[in-house]
Amino acid sequence: MRSILKHITLTVMLVFGSRLLPAQNLSLTITKRYLNLPVSQTQNRGIMQFRVQGKPERSFKIRLATDKPDYWVFCDVAALKGKTISISYDGKPEGLSKIYQDDAIAGQDSLYKEKNRPQYHFSTRRGWINDPNGMIFYEGEYHLFYQHNPYEREWENMSWGHAVSKDMIHWEELPTALSPDSMGTMFSGSTVIDYTNSAGFNRGNTPAMLAFFTVDNPEKEVQCLAYSLDKGRTWTKYNKNPLIDSKAKWNSKDTRDPRVFWYKPGQHWVMVLNERDGHSIYTSKNAKEWRYESHVTGFWECPDLFELPIDGDKNRTKWVMYGASTTYMIGSFDGKTFTPESGKHVYTTGSIYAAQTFTNMPESDPRRIQIGWGRIPQPGMPFNHLMLLPTELRLQTTQKGLRLSSVPVKETGQLFTRTGQWASLSAAEANEKLKALPSLDRFRVKATLKLSHATSAGLSLFGQRILDYDLNSNLVNGVFYSPEDMTSMEVTADIYVDQTSVEVFIDSGAYSYSLERKPVSAPKENLAFWGNRIEVKNLELYTAQSIWK
Ligand code: FRU
């Protein structure tokens, strides 16, 4: 009885209130590619749901603007053309009537030209990005999937965004690859190509691309599988997901970020999975049934594990394991157990997090190439964070033992034009040369500094110390660094500056770091070396191109 009364009251409220209250629902027949939605960061998140013929099509959280939007986001609804969708929203409904369809996204004209848009780093058109996922090279394309919130510039609605590139430099963003479903949201993971049809999803001569990812929900995190037969454009989720549910075993919700690769000597798949306090190894023959093998403690989130030649000699190799922070161990791996032999070491610090490496590189190009998430905010923009430059990882013999180094891949060379090179300059002379850079929006500077005091010296950009070498404490921008020749008074820094980011490679990548480029507050000196009577032994200046057309 009570519930009938409640029902009647609700219906009456809706009917009689309809003239006063803005609509909670919107019905649209899709004729265009995009639905544009207004967002305001000052509104609370509400749940928006699309229904097609009464069936839920998608559901996500959004801060729908009631008044003037801060920015617009979009849904690619190309697949729904000709269909009528009904949109409901449980937040403040005023913005519903502002939603419109178009063949262009709102803001298309200024896309990639926005004030704080990184010009030679990948960033998404709209929304938030974090970890790179599923990095793979396949049929001439590099695939970069990534943790993505398409509906807001902050973390939420975790999906796999997708971009492809022929050179790891110029990217084309494609529609979202994996979206949340009734099991939960799509957390980080990896992809492989199933050349032997081990999972049985291949069609004719087309091997399936398999994606392994974590599904997160308030209760737990489980490992799942999806496959694609069209080079990652569309995906089918495996109907017997999840593959692994290990919450009870670890008495922890933190079981995530499967990194899968084919272990050739054993002819089986290997999954490295972060579980509570470290990385576990699982193995499988069919990519569906997984067996727990071993565990290494001391890592948090986003595993990677790969074999590298020592000093480029492919007959002598070691394995490298790391987690999201990029601290790593060097060791050996027999297909089931990783045995640490040295570490933990660090080769890069700063904004980088959750870096992953490309799998399935061609035999003719066995480089191990990494892309890291750059935790660098893009203030006031309809998008947030970026991917750092792709770098090649190498294992080298040093005075301290084997160490990982990282340098931008050779493909980055096309971005930069050298405008001058000089030797043996005083700081004042070098600072004069720096003035010749046509723009400080984006550029590259390579410099070798010789210090005359064991104090600090470096390079500043509008007062921000983008290189700060303290020889007394052996710190480079606050992190311990001792060069190969520990009595050397020299440091070489290759510095890449974009709109919002700085990446610095010290001594051919023996150590590197990334940081947020601070917005200019007071107009101090532009770009200048400082230090106690330093010598700039070598100086190279480069202009940088934009990767966006
Ligand atoms: C690392 C991480 C992963 C997780 C993802 C969620 O940044 O926390 O462990 O899968 O982000 O977006």
Coordinates of C-alpha atoms and ligand atoms in Angstrom, one line a residue:
M1 CA 0.0 0.0 0.0
R2 CA 2.7 2.4 1.1
S3 CA 4.6 1.7 -2.1
I4 CA 1.6 2.2 -4.3
L5 CA 1.0 5.6 -2.7
K6 CA 4.7 6.4 -3.1
H7 CA 4.4 5.5 -6.8
I8 CA 1.3 7.6 -7.4
T9 CA 2.9 10.6 -5.7
L10 CA 6.0 10.2 -7.8
T11 CA 4.1 10.0 -11.1
V12 CA 2.0 13.0 -10.1
M13 CA 5.1 15.0 -9.2
L14 CA 6.6 14.1 -12.6
V15 CA 3.4 14.9 -14.6
F16 CA 2.5 18.1 -12.8
G17 CA 6.0 19.2 -12.3
S18 CA 7.0 18.8 -15.9
R19 CA 6.3 22.4 -16.8
L20 CA 8.3 23.8 -13.9
L21 CA 11.2 21.3 -13.6
P22 CA 13.7 20.8 -16.4
A23 CA 13.6 17.4 -18.1
Q24 CA 15.3 14.4 -16.4
N25 CA 15.2 12.6 -19.7
L26 CA 16.1 13.4 -23.2
S27 CA 15.2 11.4 -26.3
L28 CA 17.3 11.8 -29.5
T29 CA 17.5 10.0 -32.8
I30 CA 21.1 9.9 -33.8
T31 CA 22.0 11.3 -37.1
K32 CA 25.5 12.6 -36.4
R33 CA 28.8 11.2 -35.2
Y34 CA 29.2 13.0 -31.8
L35 CA 27.0 14.0 -28.9
N36 CA 28.5 17.0 -27.3
L37 CA 28.0 17.4 -23.5
P38 CA 28.6 20.5 -21.3
V39 CA 30.7 20.0 -18.2
S40 CA 31.2 22.2 -15.2
Q41 CA 33.8 21.3 -12.5
T42 CA 31.7 23.1 -9.9
Q43 CA 28.8 20.6 -10.3
N44 CA 28.5 17.3 -8.4
R45 CA 28.8 14.1 -10.5
G46 CA 25.6 12.5 -11.5
I47 CA 25.0 9.2 -13.4
M48 CA 24.0 9.5 -17.0
Q49 CA 22.6 6.5 -18.8
F50 CA 21.9 5.9 -22.4
R51 CA 19.2 3.5 -23.3
V52 CA 18.4 2.1 -26.8
Q53 CA 15.1 0.3 -27.2
G54 CA 14.8 0.1 -23.4
K55 CA 18.2 -1.6 -23.0
P56 CA 21.1 0.1 -21.2
E57 CA 23.7 1.2 -23.8
R58 CA 26.2 3.0 -21.5
S59 CA 26.3 4.6 -18.2
F60 CA 28.9 7.1 -16.8
K61 CA 29.5 9.8 -14.3
I62 CA 29.5 13.4 -15.4
R63 CA 29.4 16.9 -14.0
L64 CA 26.7 18.2 -16.3
A65 CA 26.9 22.0 -16.4
T66 CA 23.7 23.7 -15.4
D67 CA 24.8 27.1 -16.7
K68 CA 27.9 28.1 -18.6
P69 CA 30.1 25.1 -19.2
D70 CA 33.8 25.1 -18.3
Y71 CA 34.3 22.9 -21.4
W72 CA 32.6 20.3 -23.5
V73 CA 33.2 16.6 -23.8
F74 CA 31.8 14.2 -26.4
C75 CA 30.5 10.7 -26.9
D76 CA 31.3 9.0 -30.2
V77 CA 27.8 7.7 -31.2
A78 CA 28.6 6.7 -34.8
A79 CA 27.6 3.1 -34.1
L80 CA 24.1 4.3 -33.0
K81 CA 23.2 6.2 -36.2
G82 CA 19.5 5.9 -37.0
K83 CA 18.7 4.7 -33.5
T84 CA 16.7 6.6 -30.9
I85 CA 18.5 6.9 -27.6
S86 CA 16.9 8.0 -24.3
I87 CA 19.3 9.8 -22.0
S88 CA 18.6 9.9 -18.2
Y89 CA 20.6 11.8 -15.6
D90 CA 20.3 11.7 -11.9
G91 CA 22.1 15.0 -11.2
K92 CA 20.9 18.5 -11.8
P93 CA 19.1 18.2 -15.1
E94 CA 19.4 21.8 -16.5
G95 CA 22.2 20.8 -18.8
L96 CA 20.3 18.0 -20.6
S97 CA 18.7 20.4 -23.0
K98 CA 22.2 21.7 -24.0
I99 CA 23.4 18.3 -25.2
Y100 CA 23.6 18.4 -29.0
Q101 CA 24.7 16.2 -31.8
D102 CA 27.2 17.2 -34.5
D103 CA 29.7 15.7 -36.9
A104 CA 32.4 17.8 -35.1
I105 CA 33.3 17.8 -31.4
A106 CA 32.6 21.1 -29.6
G107 CA 35.9 23.0 -29.8
Q108 CA 37.1 21.2 -33.0
D109 CA 38.4 24.5 -34.5
S110 CA 40.8 25.0 -31.7
L111 CA 41.7 21.3 -31.2
Y112 CA 45.4 20.8 -30.5
K113 CA 45.9 24.6 -30.6
E114 CA 44.7 25.2 -27.0
K115 CA 46.9 27.4 -24.8
N116 CA 48.3 24.6 -22.7
R117 CA 48.2 21.8 -25.3
P118 CA 51.5 19.8 -25.3
Q119 CA 52.8 20.2 -28.8
Y120 CA 55.1 17.2 -29.2
H121 CA 53.7 14.8 -26.6
F122 CA 50.5 12.8 -26.8
S123 CA 47.5 14.1 -24.9
T124 CA 43.9 13.2 -25.3
R125 CA 41.3 15.4 -27.1
R126 CA 39.0 15.6 -24.1
G127 CA 39.2 14.2 -20.6
W128 CA 41.7 12.6 -18.3
I129 CA 44.5 10.1 -19.0
N130 CA 46.8 8.1 -16.8
D131 CA 48.7 4.8 -17.3
P132 CA 49.7 3.7 -20.8
N133 CA 48.0 0.3 -21.5
G134 CA 48.3 -2.5 -24.0
M135 CA 51.4 -1.0 -25.8
I136 CA 52.0 -3.1 -28.9
F137 CA 53.4 -2.9 -32.4
Y138 CA 51.3 -4.7 -34.9
E139 CA 51.2 -4.5 -38.7
G140 CA 53.1 -1.2 -39.0
E141 CA 51.2 0.5 -36.2
Y142 CA 52.2 1.4 -32.7
H143 CA 49.1 1.1 -30.4
L144 CA 48.9 3.2 -27.3
F145 CA 45.9 2.3 -25.1
Y146 CA 45.6 4.3 -21.9
Q147 CA 43.6 4.8 -18.8
H148 CA 41.0 7.4 -19.8
N149 CA 38.0 9.3 -18.5
P150 CA 36.4 10.6 -21.6
Y151 CA 33.8 12.7 -19.7
E152 CA 35.9 14.9 -17.4
R153 CA 39.4 16.3 -16.9
E154 CA 39.7 14.3 -13.6
W155 CA 40.0 10.5 -12.9
E156 CA 36.7 8.6 -13.1
N157 CA 34.9 6.2 -15.4
M158 CA 38.1 4.2 -16.2
S159 CA 38.1 3.1 -19.8
W160 CA 40.8 2.2 -22.3
G161 CA 41.4 5.1 -24.6
H162 CA 43.2 4.3 -27.9
A163 CA 45.7 6.0 -30.2
V164 CA 47.8 4.7 -33.1
S165 CA 51.0 5.9 -34.7
K166 CA 53.3 4.9 -37.4
D167 CA 56.4 6.4 -35.7
M168 CA 55.5 6.8 -32.0
I169 CA 55.6 10.5 -32.5
H170 CA 52.5 11.5 -34.5
W171 CA 49.4 10.0 -32.9
E172 CA 45.8 9.6 -34.1
E173 CA 43.2 9.2 -31.4
L174 CA 40.6 6.6 -32.1
P175 CA 37.3 5.8 -30.3
T176 CA 37.4 4.4 -26.8
A177 CA 38.5 0.7 -26.9
L178 CA 37.1 -0.7 -23.6
S179 CA 34.3 0.9 -21.6
P180 CA 33.0 0.1 -18.1
D181 CA 30.4 -2.7 -17.9
S182 CA 28.2 -4.3 -15.3
M183 CA 31.3 -5.9 -13.7
G184 CA 33.1 -2.6 -13.2
T185 CA 35.6 -0.2 -14.7
M186 CA 38.5 -1.0 -17.0
F187 CA 41.8 -0.7 -15.2
S188 CA 45.3 -1.1 -16.5
G189 CA 46.7 -4.0 -18.5
S190 CA 48.4 -5.2 -21.7
T191 CA 47.9 -6.7 -25.1
V192 CA 49.5 -9.5 -27.1
I193 CA 48.9 -11.1 -30.6
D194 CA 47.8 -14.7 -30.4
Y195 CA 49.8 -16.0 -33.4
T196 CA 49.2 -19.7 -32.4
N197 CA 45.4 -19.3 -31.8
S198 CA 46.0 -20.6 -28.3
A199 CA 42.8 -18.9 -27.0
G200 CA 40.7 -19.9 -30.1
F201 CA 39.6 -16.5 -31.1
N202 CA 41.5 -16.2 -34.4
R203 CA 39.5 -16.0 -37.6
G204 CA 41.0 -17.4 -40.8
N205 CA 44.5 -15.9 -41.1
T206 CA 43.7 -13.1 -38.7
P207 CA 45.3 -13.6 -35.3
A208 CA 43.4 -12.0 -32.5
M209 CA 44.8 -9.2 -30.5
L210 CA 44.1 -10.1 -26.8
A211 CA 43.8 -7.5 -24.1
F212 CA 44.3 -8.5 -20.5
F213 CA 43.0 -5.9 -18.0
T214 CA 41.7 -5.5 -14.5
V215 CA 38.1 -4.9 -13.8
D216 CA 37.6 -2.8 -10.7
N217 CA 34.5 -2.5 -8.6
P218 CA 34.0 -1.4 -5.0
E219 CA 34.4 -5.0 -3.8
K220 CA 37.4 -6.3 -5.7
E221 CA 39.7 -6.3 -8.7
V222 CA 39.7 -9.2 -11.1
Q223 CA 41.6 -10.0 -14.3
C224 CA 39.7 -10.2 -17.5
L225 CA 40.2 -10.8 -21.2
A226 CA 38.9 -9.3 -24.5
Y227 CA 39.8 -9.9 -28.1
S228 CA 39.9 -7.8 -31.3
L229 CA 40.1 -9.0 -34.9
D230 CA 40.4 -5.5 -36.4
K231 CA 43.6 -4.2 -35.0
G232 CA 42.3 -3.0 -31.7
R233 CA 39.4 -0.9 -33.2
T234 CA 36.6 -3.0 -31.7
W235 CA 36.7 -5.5 -28.9
T236 CA 34.6 -8.4 -27.7
K237 CA 34.9 -9.2 -24.0
Y238 CA 35.4 -12.9 -23.2
N239 CA 32.1 -14.4 -21.9
K240 CA 33.7 -16.4 -19.1
N241 CA 35.4 -13.5 -17.4
P242 CA 37.1 -13.1 -14.9
L243 CA 40.2 -15.2 -15.5
I244 CA 41.7 -14.6 -12.1
D245 CA 40.0 -13.6 -8.9
S246 CA 42.7 -13.6 -6.2
K247 CA 41.3 -11.3 -3.6
A248 CA 40.8 -14.1 -1.0
K249 CA 44.3 -15.5 -1.6
W250 CA 46.0 -12.2 -0.8
N251 CA 43.3 -10.9 1.6
S252 CA 43.6 -7.7 -0.3
K253 CA 41.7 -5.8 -2.9
D254 CA 44.9 -4.8 -4.6
T255 CA 45.3 -7.3 -7.4
R256 CA 45.7 -5.6 -10.7
D257 CA 47.5 -4.5 -13.9
P258 CA 48.2 -7.8 -15.8
R259 CA 51.2 -7.6 -18.0
V260 CA 51.2 -10.6 -20.4
F261 CA 53.9 -11.8 -22.9
W262 CA 54.7 -15.0 -24.8
Y263 CA 57.6 -16.9 -23.3
K264 CA 59.2 -18.5 -26.3
P265 CA 61.5 -21.1 -24.6
G266 CA 58.5 -22.6 -22.7
Q267 CA 55.9 -22.0 -25.4
H268 CA 53.5 -20.5 -22.9
W269 CA 52.0 -17.2 -21.8
V270 CA 53.4 -15.3 -18.8
M271 CA 51.3 -12.8 -16.8
V272 CA 53.0 -10.5 -14.3
L273 CA 50.4 -9.2 -11.9
N274 CA 50.7 -6.8 -9.1
E275 CA 49.2 -8.4 -6.0
R276 CA 49.2 -6.6 -2.6
D277 CA 53.0 -6.3 -1.9
G278 CA 54.7 -7.2 -5.2
H279 CA 54.6 -8.9 -8.6
S280 CA 53.3 -12.4 -9.1
I281 CA 54.0 -14.6 -12.1
Y282 CA 51.2 -16.7 -13.6
T283 CA 51.5 -19.0 -16.6
S284 CA 49.0 -20.2 -19.2
K285 CA 48.9 -22.3 -22.4
N286 CA 45.5 -20.9 -23.6
A287 CA 45.5 -17.4 -22.2
K288 CA 42.3 -18.3 -20.3
E289 CA 43.3 -20.6 -17.5
W290 CA 46.1 -19.3 -15.4
R291 CA 48.4 -21.0 -12.9
Y292 CA 50.1 -19.1 -10.0
E293 CA 53.9 -19.7 -10.1
S294 CA 55.8 -17.2 -7.9
H295 CA 56.0 -13.8 -6.4
V296 CA 58.6 -11.0 -5.8
T297 CA 57.8 -8.5 -3.1
G298 CA 58.6 -4.8 -3.2
F299 CA 56.7 -3.5 -6.2
W300 CA 53.4 -1.5 -6.4
E301 CA 51.1 -1.4 -9.4
C302 CA 51.8 -1.7 -13.2
P303 CA 54.4 -4.4 -13.6
D304 CA 56.7 -4.9 -16.5
L305 CA 59.2 -7.7 -17.1
F306 CA 61.5 -8.1 -20.1
E307 CA 64.8 -9.5 -21.3
L308 CA 67.5 -7.1 -22.5
P309 CA 70.9 -7.7 -24.1
I310 CA 73.9 -6.6 -22.0
D311 CA 75.8 -3.8 -23.8
G312 CA 73.9 -4.7 -27.0
D313 CA 75.2 -8.3 -27.0
K314 CA 72.2 -10.5 -27.6
N315 CA 74.1 -13.6 -26.5
R316 CA 74.4 -12.2 -23.0
T317 CA 71.1 -11.1 -21.5
K318 CA 69.4 -10.2 -18.2
W319 CA 65.8 -9.6 -17.2
V320 CA 64.5 -6.4 -15.8
M321 CA 61.4 -6.1 -13.5
Y322 CA 59.8 -2.9 -12.5
G323 CA 56.6 -1.4 -11.0
A324 CA 54.8 1.8 -11.5
S325 CA 57.4 4.0 -9.8
T326 CA 60.0 2.6 -12.3
T327 CA 62.5 1.5 -9.6
Y328 CA 63.8 -1.8 -11.0
M329 CA 65.6 -5.1 -10.2
I330 CA 67.9 -7.0 -12.6
G331 CA 67.8 -10.7 -12.5
S332 CA 67.1 -14.0 -14.3
F333 CA 63.8 -15.5 -15.4
D334 CA 63.0 -19.2 -16.3
G335 CA 59.5 -18.7 -17.5
K336 CA 58.0 -19.2 -14.0
T337 CA 60.2 -17.4 -11.5
F338 CA 62.0 -14.1 -11.6
T339 CA 65.1 -14.3 -9.4
P340 CA 66.4 -10.8 -8.4
E341 CA 70.2 -10.4 -8.6
S342 CA 70.7 -6.7 -8.2
G343 CA 68.7 -3.7 -7.2
K344 CA 66.6 -1.9 -6.6
H345 CA 68.0 0.8 -8.8
V346 CA 66.5 3.9 -10.3
Y347 CA 67.1 5.3 -13.7
T348 CA 64.4 7.9 -14.0
T349 CA 62.3 9.9 -11.6
G350 CA 59.9 12.8 -11.5
S351 CA 56.5 13.0 -13.2
I352 CA 56.8 9.6 -14.8
Y353 CA 54.6 6.8 -13.5
A354 CA 53.2 3.5 -14.6
A355 CA 55.5 3.3 -17.7
Q356 CA 55.0 0.3 -20.0
T357 CA 57.1 -1.0 -23.0
F358 CA 56.0 -2.1 -26.5
T359 CA 55.6 -5.8 -27.1
N360 CA 55.6 -7.6 -30.4
M361 CA 58.4 -5.5 -31.9
P362 CA 59.7 -6.9 -35.2
E363 CA 62.7 -9.1 -35.1
S364 CA 64.6 -6.6 -37.2
D365 CA 64.0 -3.9 -34.6
P366 CA 64.2 -5.5 -31.1
R367 CA 64.4 -2.2 -29.2
R368 CA 62.7 -2.1 -25.8
I369 CA 60.8 1.1 -26.0
Q370 CA 59.0 2.7 -23.1
I371 CA 56.3 5.3 -22.7
G372 CA 55.5 6.7 -19.3
W373 CA 52.5 8.6 -18.0
G374 CA 53.5 12.2 -17.4
R375 CA 51.6 13.3 -14.2
I376 CA 51.6 16.8 -15.4
P377 CA 48.5 19.0 -15.1
Q378 CA 47.2 21.1 -18.0
P379 CA 45.6 23.9 -16.1
G380 CA 42.3 25.3 -17.4
M381 CA 42.2 22.8 -20.3
P382 CA 39.4 20.4 -21.3
F383 CA 42.0 17.6 -21.1
N384 CA 44.6 16.6 -18.4
H385 CA 48.0 14.9 -18.2
L386 CA 50.1 13.6 -21.0
M387 CA 52.4 10.8 -22.2
L388 CA 56.1 11.3 -22.0
L389 CA 58.5 10.9 -24.9
P390 CA 59.1 7.3 -26.0
T391 CA 62.5 6.2 -24.8
E392 CA 64.7 3.3 -25.6
L393 CA 65.8 1.3 -22.6
R394 CA 69.3 -0.3 -22.6
L395 CA 71.2 -2.4 -20.1
Q396 CA 74.8 -1.2 -19.8
T397 CA 77.9 -2.2 -17.8
T398 CA 78.9 0.7 -15.6
Q399 CA 81.4 1.2 -12.8
K400 CA 78.6 0.4 -10.4
G401 CA 77.5 -2.8 -12.2
L402 CA 74.7 -3.3 -14.7
R403 CA 72.3 -0.4 -15.0
L404 CA 69.4 0.6 -17.1
S405 CA 69.6 3.7 -19.3
S406 CA 66.9 5.6 -21.2
V407 CA 67.2 8.0 -24.1
P408 CA 64.5 9.4 -26.4
V409 CA 64.0 7.0 -29.4
K410 CA 65.7 8.0 -32.7
E411 CA 62.3 8.8 -34.2
T412 CA 62.1 11.9 -32.0
G413 CA 65.0 13.4 -34.1
Q414 CA 62.5 14.5 -36.8
L415 CA 61.0 16.9 -34.3
F416 CA 64.0 19.1 -33.8
T417 CA 66.1 21.4 -36.0
R418 CA 69.4 22.5 -34.7
T419 CA 69.8 26.2 -34.9
G420 CA 73.4 26.4 -33.6
Q421 CA 76.2 24.7 -31.8
W422 CA 79.1 26.3 -29.8
A423 CA 82.0 25.2 -27.7
S424 CA 83.8 26.6 -24.7
L425 CA 81.5 29.5 -23.7
S426 CA 81.3 31.4 -20.5
A427 CA 77.8 31.5 -18.8
A428 CA 77.4 35.1 -20.1
E429 CA 78.3 34.1 -23.6
A430 CA 76.1 31.1 -23.5
N431 CA 73.2 33.2 -22.2
E432 CA 73.6 35.5 -25.2
K433 CA 73.3 32.5 -27.6
L434 CA 70.2 31.2 -25.8
K435 CA 68.5 34.5 -26.7
A436 CA 68.6 33.3 -30.3
L437 CA 65.9 30.7 -29.7
P438 CA 62.9 31.9 -31.7
S439 CA 60.4 30.6 -29.1
L440 CA 60.5 29.4 -25.5
D441 CA 57.1 27.7 -25.9
R442 CA 58.9 24.5 -27.0
F443 CA 62.5 23.8 -27.7
R444 CA 65.4 21.5 -26.9
V445 CA 68.8 22.5 -25.4
K446 CA 71.7 20.2 -25.0
A447 CA 74.6 21.4 -22.9
T448 CA 77.7 20.1 -21.2
L449 CA 78.6 22.2 -18.1
K450 CA 82.0 22.2 -16.4
L451 CA 81.8 23.4 -12.9
S452 CA 84.6 25.2 -11.2
H453 CA 83.2 24.9 -7.7
A454 CA 81.6 21.9 -6.0
T455 CA 78.5 23.9 -5.5
S456 CA 75.4 24.0 -7.7
A457 CA 75.0 25.1 -11.2
G458 CA 72.5 24.6 -14.0
L459 CA 69.9 26.1 -16.3
S460 CA 66.7 28.1 -15.3
L461 CA 63.6 28.8 -17.4
F462 CA 61.7 31.9 -16.2
G463 CA 63.2 31.3 -12.8
Q464 CA 62.4 27.6 -12.6
R465 CA 65.5 25.5 -12.2
I466 CA 65.0 22.9 -14.9
L467 CA 68.6 21.7 -14.3
D468 CA 70.1 22.0 -10.9
Y469 CA 73.4 20.0 -10.3
D470 CA 74.7 20.2 -6.8
L471 CA 78.2 18.7 -6.8
N472 CA 78.6 18.9 -3.0
S473 CA 75.7 16.6 -2.3
N474 CA 75.7 14.9 -5.7
L475 CA 72.1 15.8 -6.4
V476 CA 70.5 16.5 -9.8
N477 CA 67.3 18.3 -9.1
G478 CA 67.1 16.8 -5.6
V479 CA 67.9 13.2 -6.5
F480 CA 71.3 11.5 -5.8
Y481 CA 73.4 11.2 -8.9
S482 CA 77.1 10.2 -9.2
P483 CA 78.5 10.3 -12.7
E484 CA 80.5 7.4 -14.1
D485 CA 83.7 9.3 -13.4
M486 CA 83.0 10.3 -9.8
T487 CA 85.7 13.0 -9.7
S488 CA 84.3 14.6 -12.9
M489 CA 83.2 18.2 -12.5
E490 CA 81.0 17.9 -15.7
V491 CA 77.5 17.1 -16.5
T492 CA 75.7 16.8 -19.9
A493 CA 72.0 17.4 -20.0
D494 CA 69.7 17.0 -23.0
I495 CA 66.6 19.0 -22.1
Y496 CA 63.3 18.7 -23.9
V497 CA 60.8 21.5 -23.1
D498 CA 57.2 21.5 -24.3
Q499 CA 54.2 23.8 -23.3
T500 CA 53.8 22.2 -19.9
S501 CA 56.5 19.6 -19.4
V502 CA 60.3 19.3 -19.1
E503 CA 62.3 16.0 -19.6
V504 CA 66.0 15.9 -19.0
F505 CA 68.4 13.2 -20.0
I506 CA 71.7 13.3 -18.0
D507 CA 74.9 11.8 -19.4
S508 CA 73.4 9.9 -22.3
G509 CA 70.4 8.7 -20.3
A510 CA 72.3 7.2 -17.3
Y511 CA 69.7 9.1 -15.3
S512 CA 66.7 11.1 -16.4
Y513 CA 63.8 13.0 -14.9
S514 CA 60.6 14.8 -15.9
L515 CA 58.8 17.7 -14.3
E516 CA 56.0 20.1 -14.7
R517 CA 56.9 23.3 -16.4
K518 CA 55.7 26.0 -14.1
P519 CA 53.5 28.7 -15.6
V520 CA 55.4 32.0 -15.8
S521 CA 54.5 34.2 -12.8
A522 CA 56.9 37.1 -12.8
P523 CA 58.9 37.8 -15.9
K524 CA 62.3 36.9 -14.6
E525 CA 65.2 36.2 -16.9
N526 CA 64.0 33.9 -19.7
L527 CA 66.4 31.0 -20.2
A528 CA 69.8 31.3 -18.4
F529 CA 72.7 29.3 -17.0
W530 CA 73.7 30.0 -13.5
G531 CA 76.6 28.8 -11.4
N532 CA 80.0 29.8 -10.0
R533 CA 82.2 30.5 -13.0
I534 CA 81.0 27.6 -15.0
E535 CA 82.1 26.8 -18.5
V536 CA 79.5 25.7 -21.1
K537 CA 81.8 23.2 -22.9
N538 CA 79.2 22.4 -25.5
L539 CA 75.9 24.1 -26.3
E540 CA 73.3 23.0 -28.9
L541 CA 70.0 24.7 -29.5
Y542 CA 67.0 23.2 -31.3
T543 CA 63.6 24.4 -32.3
A544 CA 60.8 21.9 -32.0
Q545 CA 57.9 21.1 -34.3
S546 CA 54.4 20.4 -33.4
I547 CA 53.1 16.9 -34.0
W548 CA 49.5 18.2 -34.5
K549 CA 48.3 19.3 -37.9
Ligands
FRU1 C1 48.2 3.3 -11.6 C2 46.8 2.7 -11.4 C3 46.7 1.3 -11.7 C4 45.3 1.1 -12.0 C5 45.0 2.4 -12.7 C6 43.6 2.9 -12.5 O1 48.3 4.6 -11.9 O2 46.4 3.0 -10.1 O3 47.2 0.4 -10.7 O4 45.1 0.0 -12.8 O5 45.9 3.3 -12.3 O6 43.3 4.0 -13.3

